[in-house]
Coordinates of C-alpha atoms and ligand atoms in Angstrom, one line a residue:
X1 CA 15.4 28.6 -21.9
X2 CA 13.0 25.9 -21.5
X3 CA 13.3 22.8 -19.1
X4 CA 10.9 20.0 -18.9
X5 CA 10.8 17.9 -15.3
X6 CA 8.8 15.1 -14.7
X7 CA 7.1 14.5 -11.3
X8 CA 3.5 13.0 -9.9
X9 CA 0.7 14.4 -8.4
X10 CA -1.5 12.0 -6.1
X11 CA -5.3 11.9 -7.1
X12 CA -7.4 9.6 -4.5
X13 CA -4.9 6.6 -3.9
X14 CA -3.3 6.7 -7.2
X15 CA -0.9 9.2 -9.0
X16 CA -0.7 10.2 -12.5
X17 CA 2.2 12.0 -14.2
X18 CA 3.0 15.8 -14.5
X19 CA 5.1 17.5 -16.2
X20 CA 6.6 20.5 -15.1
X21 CA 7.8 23.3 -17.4
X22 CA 10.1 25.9 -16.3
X23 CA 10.9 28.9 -18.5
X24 CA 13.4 31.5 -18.0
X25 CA 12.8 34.8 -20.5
X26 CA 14.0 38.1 -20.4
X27 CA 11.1 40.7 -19.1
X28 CA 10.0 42.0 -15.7
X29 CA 11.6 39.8 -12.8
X30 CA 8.6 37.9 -11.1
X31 CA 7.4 34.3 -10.5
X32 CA 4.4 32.9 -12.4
X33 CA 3.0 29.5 -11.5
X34 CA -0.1 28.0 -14.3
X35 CA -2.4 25.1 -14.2
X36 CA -4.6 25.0 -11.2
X37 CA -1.6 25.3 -8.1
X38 CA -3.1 25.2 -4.8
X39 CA -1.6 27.4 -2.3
X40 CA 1.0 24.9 -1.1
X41 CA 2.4 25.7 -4.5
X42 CA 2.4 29.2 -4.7
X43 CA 4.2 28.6 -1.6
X44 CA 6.8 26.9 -2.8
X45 CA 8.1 29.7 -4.8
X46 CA 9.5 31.4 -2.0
X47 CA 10.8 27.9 -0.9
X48 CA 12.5 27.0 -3.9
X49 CA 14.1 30.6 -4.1
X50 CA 15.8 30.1 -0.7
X51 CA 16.9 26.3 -1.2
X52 CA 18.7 27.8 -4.6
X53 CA 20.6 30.6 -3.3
X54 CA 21.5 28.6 -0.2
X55 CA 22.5 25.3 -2.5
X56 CA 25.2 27.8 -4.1
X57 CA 23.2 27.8 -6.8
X58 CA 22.0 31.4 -8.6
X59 CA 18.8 32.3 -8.7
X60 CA 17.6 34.3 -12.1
X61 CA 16.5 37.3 -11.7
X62 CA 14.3 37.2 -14.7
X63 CA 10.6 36.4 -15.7
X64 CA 10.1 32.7 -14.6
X65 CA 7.3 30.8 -15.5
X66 CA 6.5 27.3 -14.5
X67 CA 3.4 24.9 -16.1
X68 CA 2.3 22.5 -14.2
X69 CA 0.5 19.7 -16.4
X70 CA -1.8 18.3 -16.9
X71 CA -3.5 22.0 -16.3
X72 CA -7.1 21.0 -15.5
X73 CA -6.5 18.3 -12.6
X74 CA -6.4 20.1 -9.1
X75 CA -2.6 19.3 -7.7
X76 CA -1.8 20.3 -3.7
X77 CA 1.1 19.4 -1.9
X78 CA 4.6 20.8 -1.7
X79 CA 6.1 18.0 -3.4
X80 CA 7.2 20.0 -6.6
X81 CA 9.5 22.3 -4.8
X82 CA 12.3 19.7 -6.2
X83 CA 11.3 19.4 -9.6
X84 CA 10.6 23.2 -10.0
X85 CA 14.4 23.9 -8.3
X86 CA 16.2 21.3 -10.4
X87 CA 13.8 22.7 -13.6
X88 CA 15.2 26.5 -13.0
X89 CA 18.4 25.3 -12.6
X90 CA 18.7 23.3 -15.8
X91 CA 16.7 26.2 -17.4
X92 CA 19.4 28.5 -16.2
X93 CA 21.8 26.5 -17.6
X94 CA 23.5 25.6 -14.3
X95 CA 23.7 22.0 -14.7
X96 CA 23.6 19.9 -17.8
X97 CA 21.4 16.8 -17.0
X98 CA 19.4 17.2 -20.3
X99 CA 20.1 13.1 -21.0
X100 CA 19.2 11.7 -18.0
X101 CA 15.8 14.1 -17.3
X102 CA 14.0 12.5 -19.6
X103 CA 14.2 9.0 -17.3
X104 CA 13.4 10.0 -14.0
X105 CA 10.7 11.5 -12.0
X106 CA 11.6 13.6 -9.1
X107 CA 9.6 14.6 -5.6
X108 CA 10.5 15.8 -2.6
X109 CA 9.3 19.1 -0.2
X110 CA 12.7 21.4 0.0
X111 CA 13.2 23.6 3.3
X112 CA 15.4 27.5 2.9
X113 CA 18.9 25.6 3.8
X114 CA 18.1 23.4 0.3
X115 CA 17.6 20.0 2.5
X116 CA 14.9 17.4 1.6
X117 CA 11.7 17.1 3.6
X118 CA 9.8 13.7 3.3
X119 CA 6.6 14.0 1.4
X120 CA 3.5 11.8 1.2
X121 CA 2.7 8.8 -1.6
X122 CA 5.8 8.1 -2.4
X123 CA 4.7 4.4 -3.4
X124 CA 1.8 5.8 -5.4
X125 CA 4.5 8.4 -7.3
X126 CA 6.7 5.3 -7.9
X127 CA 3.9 3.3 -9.5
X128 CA 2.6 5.9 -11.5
X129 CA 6.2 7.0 -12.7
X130 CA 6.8 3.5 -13.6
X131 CA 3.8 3.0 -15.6
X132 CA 4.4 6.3 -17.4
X133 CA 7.8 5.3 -18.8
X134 CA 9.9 6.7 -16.3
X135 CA 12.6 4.6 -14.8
X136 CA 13.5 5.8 -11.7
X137 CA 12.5 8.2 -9.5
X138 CA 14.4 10.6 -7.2
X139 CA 12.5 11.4 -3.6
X140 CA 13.3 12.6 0.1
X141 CA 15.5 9.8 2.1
X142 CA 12.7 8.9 4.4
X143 CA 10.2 8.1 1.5
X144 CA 13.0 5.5 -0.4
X145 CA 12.1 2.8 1.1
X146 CA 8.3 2.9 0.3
X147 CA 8.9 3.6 -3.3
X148 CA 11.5 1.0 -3.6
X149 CA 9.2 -1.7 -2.9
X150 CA 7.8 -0.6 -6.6
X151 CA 9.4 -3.8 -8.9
X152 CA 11.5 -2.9 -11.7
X153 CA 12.1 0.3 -11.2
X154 CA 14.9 2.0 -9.6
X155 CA 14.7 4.4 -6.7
X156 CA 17.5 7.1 -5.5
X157 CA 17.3 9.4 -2.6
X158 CA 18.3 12.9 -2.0
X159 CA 19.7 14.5 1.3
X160 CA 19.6 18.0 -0.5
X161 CA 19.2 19.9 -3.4
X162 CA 22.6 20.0 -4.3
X163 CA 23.1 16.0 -3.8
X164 CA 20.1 15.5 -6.2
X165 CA 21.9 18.1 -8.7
X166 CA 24.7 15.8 -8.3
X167 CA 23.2 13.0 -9.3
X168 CA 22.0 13.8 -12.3
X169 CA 25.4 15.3 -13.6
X170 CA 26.7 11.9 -12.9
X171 CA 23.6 10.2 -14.6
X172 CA 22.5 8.1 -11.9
X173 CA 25.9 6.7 -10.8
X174 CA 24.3 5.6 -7.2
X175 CA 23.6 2.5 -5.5
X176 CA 19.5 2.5 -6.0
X177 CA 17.5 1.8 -2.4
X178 CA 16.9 -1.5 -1.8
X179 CA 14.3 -3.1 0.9
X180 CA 15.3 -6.1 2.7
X181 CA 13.6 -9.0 2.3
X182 CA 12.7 -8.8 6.1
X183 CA 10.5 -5.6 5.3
X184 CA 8.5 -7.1 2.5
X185 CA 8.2 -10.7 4.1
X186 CA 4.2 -10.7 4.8
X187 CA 4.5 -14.9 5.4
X188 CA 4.9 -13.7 8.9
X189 CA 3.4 -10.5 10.0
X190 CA 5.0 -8.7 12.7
X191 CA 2.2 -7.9 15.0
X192 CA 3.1 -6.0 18.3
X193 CA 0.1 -7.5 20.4
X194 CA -1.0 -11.0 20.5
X195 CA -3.7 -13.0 21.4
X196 CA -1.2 -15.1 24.0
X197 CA -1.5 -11.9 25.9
X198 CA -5.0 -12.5 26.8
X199 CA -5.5 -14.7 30.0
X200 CA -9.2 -17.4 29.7
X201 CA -11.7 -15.5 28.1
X202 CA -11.6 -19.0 25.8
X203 CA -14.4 -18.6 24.5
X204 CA -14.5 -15.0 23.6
X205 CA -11.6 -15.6 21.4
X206 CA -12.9 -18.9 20.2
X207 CA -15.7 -16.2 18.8
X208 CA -13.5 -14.1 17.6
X209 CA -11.7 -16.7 15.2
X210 CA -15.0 -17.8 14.1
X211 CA -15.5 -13.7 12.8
X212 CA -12.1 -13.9 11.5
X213 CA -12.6 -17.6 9.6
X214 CA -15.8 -16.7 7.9
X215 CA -15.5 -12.5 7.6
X216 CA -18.6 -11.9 10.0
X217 CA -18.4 -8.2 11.4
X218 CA -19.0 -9.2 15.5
X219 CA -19.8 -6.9 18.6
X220 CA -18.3 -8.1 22.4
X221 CA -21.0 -7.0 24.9
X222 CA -19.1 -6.8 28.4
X223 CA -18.5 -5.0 31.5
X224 CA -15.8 -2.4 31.5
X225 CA -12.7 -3.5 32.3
X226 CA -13.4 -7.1 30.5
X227 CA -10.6 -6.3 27.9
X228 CA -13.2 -6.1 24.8
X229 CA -10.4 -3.6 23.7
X230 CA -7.5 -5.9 24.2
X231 CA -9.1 -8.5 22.4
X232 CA -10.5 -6.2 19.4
X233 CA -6.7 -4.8 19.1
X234 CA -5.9 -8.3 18.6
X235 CA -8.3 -9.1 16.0
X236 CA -6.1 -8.3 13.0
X237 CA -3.3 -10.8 14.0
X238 CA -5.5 -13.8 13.7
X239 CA -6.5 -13.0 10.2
X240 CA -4.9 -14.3 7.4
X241 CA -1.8 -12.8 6.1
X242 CA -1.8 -10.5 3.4
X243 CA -1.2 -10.7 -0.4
X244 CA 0.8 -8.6 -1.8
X245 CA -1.8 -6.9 -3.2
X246 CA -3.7 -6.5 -0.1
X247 CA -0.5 -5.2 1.4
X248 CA 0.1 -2.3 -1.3
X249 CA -3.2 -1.2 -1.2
X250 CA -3.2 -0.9 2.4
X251 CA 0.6 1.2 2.0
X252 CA -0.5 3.3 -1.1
X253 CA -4.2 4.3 1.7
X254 CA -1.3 5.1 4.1
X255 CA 1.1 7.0 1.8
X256 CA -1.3 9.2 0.4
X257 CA -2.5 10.2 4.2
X258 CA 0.8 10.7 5.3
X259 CA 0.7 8.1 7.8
X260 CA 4.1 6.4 7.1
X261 CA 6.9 6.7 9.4
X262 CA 10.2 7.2 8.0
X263 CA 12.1 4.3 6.7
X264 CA 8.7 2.1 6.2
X265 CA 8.5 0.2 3.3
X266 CA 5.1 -2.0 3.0
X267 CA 2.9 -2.0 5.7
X268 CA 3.1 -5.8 6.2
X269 CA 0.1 -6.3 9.4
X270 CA -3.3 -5.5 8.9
X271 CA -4.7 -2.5 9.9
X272 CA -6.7 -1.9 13.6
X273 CA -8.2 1.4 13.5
X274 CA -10.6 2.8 16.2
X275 CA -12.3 5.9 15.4
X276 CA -13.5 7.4 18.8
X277 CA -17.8 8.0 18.8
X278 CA -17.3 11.9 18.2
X279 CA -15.5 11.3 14.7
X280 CA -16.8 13.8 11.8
X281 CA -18.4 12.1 9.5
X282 CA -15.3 13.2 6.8
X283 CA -13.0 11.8 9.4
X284 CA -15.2 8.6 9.1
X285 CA -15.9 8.2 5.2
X286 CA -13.5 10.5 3.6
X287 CA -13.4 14.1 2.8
X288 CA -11.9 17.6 2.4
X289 CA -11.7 19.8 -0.1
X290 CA -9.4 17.5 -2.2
X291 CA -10.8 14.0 -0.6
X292 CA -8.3 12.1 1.6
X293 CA -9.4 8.7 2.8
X294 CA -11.2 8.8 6.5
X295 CA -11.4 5.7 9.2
X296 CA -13.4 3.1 7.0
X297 CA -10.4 3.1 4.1
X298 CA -7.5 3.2 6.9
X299 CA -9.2 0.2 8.0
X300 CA -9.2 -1.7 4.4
X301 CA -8.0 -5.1 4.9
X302 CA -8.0 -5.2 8.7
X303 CA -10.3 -4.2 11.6
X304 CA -12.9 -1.0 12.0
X305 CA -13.2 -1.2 15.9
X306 CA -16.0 0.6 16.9
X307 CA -16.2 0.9 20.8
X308 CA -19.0 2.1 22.6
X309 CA -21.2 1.1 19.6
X310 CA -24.3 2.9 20.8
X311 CA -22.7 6.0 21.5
X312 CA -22.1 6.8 17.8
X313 CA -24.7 8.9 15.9
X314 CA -27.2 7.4 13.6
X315 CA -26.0 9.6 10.8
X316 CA -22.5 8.1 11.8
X317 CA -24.1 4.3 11.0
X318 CA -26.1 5.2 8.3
X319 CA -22.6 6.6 6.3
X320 CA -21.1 3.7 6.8
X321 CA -24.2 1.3 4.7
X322 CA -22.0 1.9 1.6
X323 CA -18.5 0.7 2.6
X324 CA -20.6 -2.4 4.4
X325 CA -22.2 -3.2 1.2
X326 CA -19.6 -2.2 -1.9
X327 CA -16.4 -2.5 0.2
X328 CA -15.8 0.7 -1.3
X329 CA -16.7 4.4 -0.5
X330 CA -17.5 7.1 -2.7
X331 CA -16.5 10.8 -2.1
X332 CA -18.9 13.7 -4.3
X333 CA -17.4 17.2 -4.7
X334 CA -18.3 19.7 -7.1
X335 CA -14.8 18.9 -9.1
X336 CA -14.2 15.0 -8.6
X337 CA -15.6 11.9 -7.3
X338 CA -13.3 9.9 -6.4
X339 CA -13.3 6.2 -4.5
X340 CA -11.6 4.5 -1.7
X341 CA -11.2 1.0 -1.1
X342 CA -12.8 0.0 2.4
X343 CA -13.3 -3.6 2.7
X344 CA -12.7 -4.1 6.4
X345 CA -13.7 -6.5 8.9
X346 CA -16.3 -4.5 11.6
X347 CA -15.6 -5.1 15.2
X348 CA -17.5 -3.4 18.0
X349 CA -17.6 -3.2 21.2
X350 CA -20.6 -2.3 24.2
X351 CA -21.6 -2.6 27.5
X352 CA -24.7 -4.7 28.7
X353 CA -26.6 -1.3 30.0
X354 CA -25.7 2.1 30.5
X355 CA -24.0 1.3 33.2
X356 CA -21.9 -1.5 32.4
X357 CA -22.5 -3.6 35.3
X358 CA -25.6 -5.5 34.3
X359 CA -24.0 -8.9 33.5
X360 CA -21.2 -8.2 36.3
X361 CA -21.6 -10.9 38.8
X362 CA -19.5 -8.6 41.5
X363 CA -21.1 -5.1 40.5
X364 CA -24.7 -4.1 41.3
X365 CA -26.3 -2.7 38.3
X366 CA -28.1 0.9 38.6
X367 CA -30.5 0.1 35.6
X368 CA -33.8 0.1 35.1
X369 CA -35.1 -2.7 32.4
X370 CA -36.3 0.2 30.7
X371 CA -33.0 2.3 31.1
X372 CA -31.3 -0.9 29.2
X373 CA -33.8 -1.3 26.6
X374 CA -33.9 1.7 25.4
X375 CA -29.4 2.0 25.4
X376 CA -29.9 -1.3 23.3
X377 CA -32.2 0.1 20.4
X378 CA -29.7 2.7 20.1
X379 CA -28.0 0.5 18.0
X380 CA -29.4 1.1 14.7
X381 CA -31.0 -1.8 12.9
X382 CA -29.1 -1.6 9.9
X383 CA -26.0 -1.8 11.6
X384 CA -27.3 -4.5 14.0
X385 CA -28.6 -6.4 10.4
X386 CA -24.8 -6.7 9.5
X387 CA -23.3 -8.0 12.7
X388 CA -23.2 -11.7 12.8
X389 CA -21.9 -12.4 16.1
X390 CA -22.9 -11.1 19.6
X391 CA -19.9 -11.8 22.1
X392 CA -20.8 -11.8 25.7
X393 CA -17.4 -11.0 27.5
X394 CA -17.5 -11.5 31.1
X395 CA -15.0 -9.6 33.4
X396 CA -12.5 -12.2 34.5
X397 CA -12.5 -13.9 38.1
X398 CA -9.2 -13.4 40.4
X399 CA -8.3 -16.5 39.5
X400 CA -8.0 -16.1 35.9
X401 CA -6.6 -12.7 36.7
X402 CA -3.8 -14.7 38.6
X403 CA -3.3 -17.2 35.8
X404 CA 0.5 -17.3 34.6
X405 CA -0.3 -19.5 32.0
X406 CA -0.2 -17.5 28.7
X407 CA -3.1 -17.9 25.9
X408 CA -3.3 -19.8 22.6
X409 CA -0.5 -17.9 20.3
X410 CA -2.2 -15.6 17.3
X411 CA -0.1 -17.9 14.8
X412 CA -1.8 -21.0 16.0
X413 CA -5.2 -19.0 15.7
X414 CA -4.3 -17.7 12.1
X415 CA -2.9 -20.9 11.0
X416 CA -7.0 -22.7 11.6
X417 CA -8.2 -19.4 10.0
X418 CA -6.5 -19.9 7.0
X419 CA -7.2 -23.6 6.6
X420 CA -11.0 -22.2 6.6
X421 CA -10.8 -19.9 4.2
X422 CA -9.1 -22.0 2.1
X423 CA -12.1 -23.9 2.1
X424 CA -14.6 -21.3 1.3
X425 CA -11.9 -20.0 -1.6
X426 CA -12.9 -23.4 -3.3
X427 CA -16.3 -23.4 -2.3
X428 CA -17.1 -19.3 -3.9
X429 CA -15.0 -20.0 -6.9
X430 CA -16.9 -18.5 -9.9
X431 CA -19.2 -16.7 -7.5
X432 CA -18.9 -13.2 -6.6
X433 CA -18.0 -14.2 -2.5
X434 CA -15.0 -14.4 -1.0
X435 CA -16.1 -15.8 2.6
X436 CA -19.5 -17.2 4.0
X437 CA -20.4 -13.7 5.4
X438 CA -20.7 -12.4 2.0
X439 CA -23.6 -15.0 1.0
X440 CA -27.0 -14.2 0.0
X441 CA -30.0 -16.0 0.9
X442 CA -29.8 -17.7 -2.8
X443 CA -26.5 -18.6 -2.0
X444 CA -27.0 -19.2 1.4
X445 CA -29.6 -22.4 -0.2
X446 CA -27.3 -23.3 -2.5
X447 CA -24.1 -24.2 -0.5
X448 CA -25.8 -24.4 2.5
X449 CA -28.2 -27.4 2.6
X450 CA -29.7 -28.4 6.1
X451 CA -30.1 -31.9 7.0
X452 CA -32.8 -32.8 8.9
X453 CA -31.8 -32.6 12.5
X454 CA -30.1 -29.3 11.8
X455 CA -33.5 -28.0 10.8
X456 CA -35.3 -29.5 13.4
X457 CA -33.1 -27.6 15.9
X458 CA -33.1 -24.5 13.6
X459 CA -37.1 -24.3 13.9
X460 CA -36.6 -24.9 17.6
X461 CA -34.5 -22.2 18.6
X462 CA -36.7 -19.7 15.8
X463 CA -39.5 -20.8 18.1
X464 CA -38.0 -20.2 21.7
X465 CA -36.0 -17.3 20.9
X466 CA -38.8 -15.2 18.6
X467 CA -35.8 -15.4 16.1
X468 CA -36.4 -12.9 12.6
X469 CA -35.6 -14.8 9.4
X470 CA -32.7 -12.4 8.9
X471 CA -31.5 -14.1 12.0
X472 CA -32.2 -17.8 10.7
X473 CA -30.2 -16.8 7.9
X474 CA -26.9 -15.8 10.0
X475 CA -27.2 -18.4 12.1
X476 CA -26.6 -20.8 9.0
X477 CA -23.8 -18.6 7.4
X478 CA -22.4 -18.9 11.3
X479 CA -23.0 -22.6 11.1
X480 CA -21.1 -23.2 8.2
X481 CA -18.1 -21.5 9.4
X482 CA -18.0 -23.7 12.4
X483 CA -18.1 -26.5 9.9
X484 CA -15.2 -24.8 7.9
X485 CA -12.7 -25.1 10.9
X486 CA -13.6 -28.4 11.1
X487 CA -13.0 -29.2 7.5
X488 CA -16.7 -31.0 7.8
X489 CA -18.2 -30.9 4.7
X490 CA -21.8 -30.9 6.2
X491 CA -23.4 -28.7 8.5
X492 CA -24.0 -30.7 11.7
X493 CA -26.0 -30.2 14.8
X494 CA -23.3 -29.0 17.2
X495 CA -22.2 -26.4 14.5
X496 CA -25.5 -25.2 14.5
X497 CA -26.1 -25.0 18.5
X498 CA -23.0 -23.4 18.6
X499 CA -23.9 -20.6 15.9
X500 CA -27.2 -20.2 18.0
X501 CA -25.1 -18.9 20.4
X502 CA -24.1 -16.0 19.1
X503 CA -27.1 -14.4 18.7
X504 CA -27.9 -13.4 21.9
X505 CA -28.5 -9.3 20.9
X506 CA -31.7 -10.8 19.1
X507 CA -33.1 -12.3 22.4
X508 CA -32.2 -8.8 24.6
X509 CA -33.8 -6.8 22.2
X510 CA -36.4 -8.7 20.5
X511 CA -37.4 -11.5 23.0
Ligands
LIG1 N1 -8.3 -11.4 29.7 C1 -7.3 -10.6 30.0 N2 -6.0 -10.9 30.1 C2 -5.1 -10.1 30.5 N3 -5.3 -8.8 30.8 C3 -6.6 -8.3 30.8 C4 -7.7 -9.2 30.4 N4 -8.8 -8.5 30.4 C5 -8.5 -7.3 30.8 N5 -7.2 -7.2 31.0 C6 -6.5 -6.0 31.5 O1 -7.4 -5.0 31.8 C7 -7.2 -3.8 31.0 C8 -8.5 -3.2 30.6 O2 -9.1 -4.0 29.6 P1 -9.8 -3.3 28.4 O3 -9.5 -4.1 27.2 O4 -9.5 -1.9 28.2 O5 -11.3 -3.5 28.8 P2 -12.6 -3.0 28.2 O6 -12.3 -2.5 26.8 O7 -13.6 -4.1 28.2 O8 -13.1 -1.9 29.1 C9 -6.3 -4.2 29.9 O9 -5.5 -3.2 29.4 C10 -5.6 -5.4 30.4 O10 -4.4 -4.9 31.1
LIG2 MG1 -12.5 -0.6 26.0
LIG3 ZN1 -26.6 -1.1 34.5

């Protein structure tokens, strides 16, 4: 006999149906699996066998063929042990579900005893079960909650093989999962470190919400020790909250990677990842045989932190041009391209030599000049061309250190940084930017008009600082971000001193 189970296989960040076949014949006993299994599959024969028998169900002893389709799309993962089990169990004629099977889609890894291990992309599975007709979807308990944030669309969990047999006999007669309000609310993001932990350093975060309020990537030059970490860790919790949108993406680029915990449902706080200088350049951008998102996509809508920015490898910088540019990377293999969101917000952080004492005032650097030009070309110029802000972070004195009084809240902090985007969001309307980092020089013109003080000054500090025009143009995009927290509707001469500022790289390395 014939059974037909529907189920989902994940391809990039998205899933698409499959349907798989299970026939039971008479012939030699033995185990065929068709359309392109990877070994995890093949596997999961001798899985599903044991979770059978040890479910008290009986396991035929008869020629057994199961069709995975789609058959040309490669599939991994042991996420069809379920819907293989429950297929040679309806195909065996053990359970008569045959109304109910056509509605639901079913995942989950089994182990021997029959239980349910969580698998990953549950929320992409939901999605992709929902938009193929299905409506419900049966998975492991510790994946419920991530499917159930799906709208419309019921979602039922499984302890064991046997429970999930259950539950179709009874055609769905179970309270469906549902997530509490508390775990989808992304008004106010629960973030675990914030910015009121930071004692002074005023105007380091002061810098820091300008990158936040206008999208420009920044580097913190300091001393170690200064807390360029701390205060990078802390980046995402001054941005603005996430749309629902922003948040799903972000929880179907963890689901598929098998990065949620148990029990999550959306991943409601921006994302702070920091890849460490040795990371492969898959582990960066994406890879493996069947492509799983690397660094730059776990970092979509958050924070790439990239510490000891000269330390990483050219070829390392020069990967990372297309996710600067498209937002988006792009993985080749001889089967599939496929592409990952990775619109993130670039932080790094450096020391002032190779050292790390050279701005110090207790410290005696060891440099030569030479010794600390040559650690600051490292830097390659792309990557330097899309960095806005240069942060000097001084270590703090003993009286800081001593301070009690805590820092400005992240909330406070968000709160002006939404206010300015707002203000760009009206500004970019019918333009292809979302923030003033995003400009070109066209744009930059058009929205951007200097009066003539501001480019009086502009010419001035060109002049004493050997600034490139790539520079002039950042310090304008700067500029009018500083305006944007002010709700000033004209770039004035302070904003523009200010935005001078933050170029200080350009004078180290140029001047
Ligand atoms: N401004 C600060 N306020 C409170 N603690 C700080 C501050 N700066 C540094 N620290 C403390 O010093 C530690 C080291 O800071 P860290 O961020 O690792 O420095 P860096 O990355 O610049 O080497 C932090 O974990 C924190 O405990
Ligand atoms: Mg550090
Ligand atoms: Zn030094």
């Amino acid at each position: 006999m014939l059974a037909r189970v529907h189920s989902a296989a994940i391809h990039g960040v998205d899933a698409y149906p499959v349907q798989v076949e299970v026939d039971v014949s008479f012939g030699r006993e033995g185990f065929a699996v068709v359309g392109l299994p990877d070994a995890a599959v093949r596997e999961s024969i001798d899985r599903v066998e044991a979770a059978i028998r040890n479910s008290g169900f009986e396991f035929p002893k008869e020629r057994i063929t199961v069709n995975l389709a789609p058959a040309d799309i490669r599939k991994e993962g042991p996420a069809f042990d379920l819907p293989i089990a429950l297929g040679l169990i309806v195909a065996t004629g053990q359970v008569a579900a045959d109304g109910v099977l056509d509605e639901v889609a079913l995942t989950g890894e089994l182990s021997l005893d029959g239980r349910l291990r969580p698998i990953s992309g549950a929320l992409p599975m939901a999605l992709g079960s929902r938009m193929a007709g299905r409506r419900a979807i049966i998975t492991p308990p510790d994946n419920g909650n991530e499917a159930a944030v799906v709208a419309d669309f019921e979602v039922f969990t499984v302890k064991t093989l046997y429970d999930c047999v259950k539950l179709l006999e009874s055609n769905l007669r179970d309270e469906p999962v549902r997530v509490s309000d508390e775990q989808i609310d992304l008004e106010t993001p629960p973030y675990e470190a914030d910015m009121a932990d930071v004692k002074g350093q005023e105007h380091v975060k002061r810098a820091l919400e300008i990158a936040a309020a206008g999208g420009h990537n920044c580097v913190m030059v300091g001393p170690p020790g200064s807390g360029k970490t701390m205060l990078a860790r802390r980046v995402p919790s001054i941005l603005p909250p996430m749309t629902l949108d922003e948040a799903l993406e972000v929880t179907k680029l963890y689901s598929v990677k098998g990065l949620m915990r148990p029990g999550d449902a959306l991943i409601q706080t921006r994302p702070f990842r920091h890849p460490h200088h040795t990371v492969s350049t898959a582990g960066l951008i994406g890879g493996g045989s069947v492509p799983s998102p690397g660094e730059v996509s776990l970092a979509h809508h958050g924070v790439l932190f990239l510490d000891e920015l000269p330390e990483f490898p050219r070829n390392a910088l020069e990967v990372m041009r297309q996710p600067l540019e498209d937002d988006e990377v792009t993985i080749a293999r001889a089967q599939t391209t496929l592409t990952f969101p990775a619109n993130f917000q670039l932080v790094g952080a450096m020391n002032p030599c190779p050292c790390g004492f050279s701005t110090d005032p207790q410290r005696e650097c060891t440099c030569s000049p030479t010794e600390v030009g040559r650690y600051l070309k490292q830097i390659s110029g792309p990557l330097l061309d899309r960095i806005d802000i240069h942060i000097e972070v001084p270590r703090l004195t003993s009286d800081e250190v001593m301070q009690r009084r805590p820092g400005e809240p992240s909330e406070r902090m968000r709160n002006r940084v939404v206010a300015a985007r707002r203000q760009q969001h009206e500004r970019f309307g019918g333009t292809p930017f979302h923030n003033n980092a995003e400009m070109n020089t066209k744009a930059l013109r058009e929205f951007c008009p200097l009066s003539d003080e501001v480019a009086a000054l502009l010419k001035a500090a060109i002049e004493q600082f050997a600034l490139s025009a790539r520079a002039h143009d950042r310090i304008i995009k700067l500029a009018r971000t500083i305006a944007d927290l002010e709700s000033a509707e004209q770039i004035g001469v302070a904003h523009t001193a200010e935005a001078v500022q933050y170029r200080s790289l350009d004078r180290k390395l140029w001047g």
